[in-house]
C-alpha positions as MATLAB code, in Angstrom:
seq = 'MNNLMNKVRGIYEQFDASHDFQHIERVYQNALAILHTEPKADAEVVKIAVLLHDVSDKKYTDSKEQENKLIAELSLNEEKKQHIRDCIAQVSFNGGNELEVTSLEAKIVRDADRLDAIGAIGIARTFAYGGAKGRKLYDETEEARMNMTEEAYRNKNTASVTHFYEKLLLLKDLMVTEKGKQMAKERHQFMVQFLEQLKNEIGK';
ca = [
      98.288  105.556   94.145;
      99.911  103.996   91.056;
      98.214  106.584   88.858;
      99.657  109.400   90.965;
     103.091  107.765   90.887;
     102.990  107.743   87.103;
     102.003  111.409   87.012;
     104.811  112.581   89.285;
     107.465  110.368   87.700;
     107.604  112.602   84.635;
     108.058  115.703   86.800;
     110.909  114.268   88.834;
     112.671  112.938   85.754;
     113.316  116.586   84.824;
     115.317  117.170   88.025;
     118.948  116.251   88.654;
     119.855  112.965   90.346;
     119.606  114.425   93.849;
     115.840  114.914   93.536;
     114.777  112.469   90.856;
     112.116  109.770   91.100;
     114.541  107.382   92.784;
     114.695  109.880   95.650;
     110.911  109.708   95.914;
     110.978  105.906   95.901;
     113.514  105.857   98.738;
     111.580  108.389  100.816;
     108.443  106.319  100.209;
     110.172  103.224  101.605;
     111.425  105.210  104.601;
     107.886  106.410  105.225;
     106.537  102.856  105.068;
     109.127  101.762  107.647;
     108.085  104.562  110.000;
     104.367  103.983  109.341;
     104.819  100.392  110.494;
     105.618  101.760  113.962;
     102.926  104.479  113.912;
      99.564  102.684  113.492;
      97.556  105.819  114.355;
      98.888  107.724  111.348;
      96.800  108.281  108.205;
      98.877  106.239  105.763;
      97.095  107.665  102.718;
      98.012  111.235  103.640;
     101.624  110.236  104.292;
     102.008  108.357  101.007;
     100.502  111.123   98.884;
     102.509  113.825  100.648;
     105.711  111.863  100.017;
     104.913  111.528   96.316;
     104.200  115.247   95.974;
     106.630  116.815   98.429;
     109.210  117.897   95.840;
     107.120  118.560   92.713;
     107.197  122.292   93.505;
     110.568  122.350   95.289;
     111.951  125.890   95.503;
     115.301  124.655   94.213;
     113.670  123.963   90.852;
     110.649  126.250   90.555;
     109.173  129.435   91.966;
     105.618  128.176   91.493;
     103.365  125.779   93.387;
     101.388  125.143   90.205;
     102.299  121.461   89.884;
     101.572  120.726   93.546;
      98.257  122.609   93.520;
      97.146  120.964   90.271;
      97.893  117.424   91.432;
      96.254  117.926   94.835;
      93.167  119.432   93.190;
      92.811  116.296   91.070;
      92.738  113.969   94.105;
      89.429  112.331   94.966;
      89.612  113.454   98.585;
      87.711  115.926  100.735;
      89.121  119.415  101.210;
      90.192  118.730  104.801;
      92.418  115.849  103.733;
      93.786  117.834  100.803;
      94.764  120.636  103.177;
      96.374  118.089  105.484;
      98.555  116.943  102.566;
      99.497  120.558  101.745;
     100.484  121.121  105.379;
     102.644  117.993  105.436;
     104.469  119.132  102.308;
     104.994  122.654  103.651;
     106.459  121.310  106.891;
     109.093  119.088  105.254;
     111.700  121.676  104.279;
     114.696  122.569  106.424;
     114.847  126.105  104.974;
     118.248  126.869  106.445;
     117.012  126.110  109.946;
     113.843  128.160  109.478;
     111.610  125.102  109.281;
     107.921  125.191  110.074;
     106.616  123.444  113.176;
     105.244  119.991  112.446;
     101.566  119.983  113.381;
     100.602  116.343  112.853;
     101.925  112.816  113.157;
     101.687  112.501  109.386;
     103.892  115.564  108.859;
     106.441  114.146  111.292;
     106.613  110.912  109.314;
     106.997  112.649  105.950;
     109.669  114.995  107.304;
     111.703  112.188  108.892;
     111.369  109.985  105.805;
     112.715  112.763  103.595;
     115.523  113.693  105.966;
     116.678  110.106  106.222;
     117.378  110.258  102.491;
     119.532  113.350  103.064;
     122.001  111.539  105.321;
     124.146  108.414  105.232;
     125.692  107.011  102.041;
     122.831  108.117   99.837;
     122.856  111.553  101.445;
     126.545  111.916  100.583;
     125.882  110.870   96.989;
     122.941  113.269   96.675;
     124.911  116.177   98.091;
     127.639  115.852   95.486;
     125.126  115.145   92.709;
     123.328  118.403   93.497;
     126.596  120.280   93.924;
     127.792  119.020   90.559;
     124.548  120.028   88.885;
     124.957  123.520   90.334;
     128.670  123.800   89.556;
     129.711  123.913   93.207;
     133.167  123.152   94.591;
     133.624  119.805   96.319;
     135.054  121.593   99.355;
     136.395  124.997  100.340;
     138.762  125.054  103.314;
     138.252  128.826  103.769;
     134.475  128.617  103.961;
     132.818  128.714  107.367;
     129.483  127.003  107.951;
     126.650  129.386  108.799;
     124.591  128.419  111.823;
     122.129  131.312  111.740;
     120.811  132.401  108.377;
     117.647  133.386  106.596;
     115.977  130.999  104.179;
     116.981  133.337  101.356;
     120.635  133.288  102.405;
     120.545  129.508  102.748;
     119.188  129.030   99.243;
     121.125  131.705   97.387;
     124.754  131.277   98.456;
     126.637  128.830   96.244;
     128.503  127.087   99.074;
     130.817  124.108   98.568;
     129.223  120.679   98.908;
     131.150  119.745  102.061;
     130.013  122.954  103.746;
     126.433  121.717  103.318;
     127.189  118.839  105.684;
     127.933  121.294  108.488;
     125.086  123.673  107.665;
     122.407  120.962  107.461;
     123.155  117.267  107.145;
     125.034  116.758  110.412;
     122.198  118.510  112.241;
     119.427  116.235  111.008;
     119.978  113.297  113.375;
     119.003  115.448  116.340;
     116.053  116.952  114.470;
     114.270  113.646  113.826;
     110.846  113.618  115.465;
     109.618  110.003  115.274;
     111.198  107.228  117.323;
     111.794  105.101  114.240;
     113.314  108.071  112.416;
     115.690  108.711  115.303;
     116.706  105.049  115.317;
     117.279  104.904  111.560;
     119.264  108.152  111.563;
     121.992  107.019  113.976;
     123.917  104.703  111.653;
     123.562  107.051  108.697;
     124.831  109.986  110.724;
     127.877  108.028  111.901;
     128.696  107.053  108.329;
     128.772  110.735  107.338;
     131.069  111.540  110.248;
     133.450  108.774  109.135;
     133.298  109.996  105.541;
     134.228  113.543  106.530;
     137.128  112.271  108.661;
     138.415  110.225  105.729;
     138.011  113.205  103.407;
     140.120  115.347  105.741;
     142.817  112.655  105.767;
     142.887  112.493  101.977;
     143.171  116.243  101.461;
     145.751  116.512  104.240;
     143.679  118.464  106.738;
];
């Protein structure tokens, strides 16, 4: 596992702060917390999927080359390799067009990643990504889209605050493990308080 961590570290160090290796470390810790409550889960699959889940993120690349290469190098049977691929594929929100989670392991990886998208760290990551992409902090004229294609979700350069309404505030109710649901509550409430304070400060 340490060898794989070292391999992916260099990949994530090329991304902005919203998806760097620290993000992976936090998701890994979230996954461990959930795994502690899910003894039937294959911990190896979960840990590897967490480490690899963003190496071929569509926000940074159009190719799955890195993901495919790293999975091919694993000393695992093909069934387990495919399980890892499935977990990775089922993580993304995709503007509400997410894939169905088909295993306990995929549920854990998805919840672990989504927990890092909300709360204080989720707020920080949202503005880090928005800054990297040259997005406005907020746009009072912009309406959040509730029904959109994955393409529309990824291609419109919406303000960072709009992202809270299009995705982040929805995640609490989309958690699928009991531990994930529990961990999401406080983080969700912190975001709500942040947005209320933001409105006060901009006079809205």
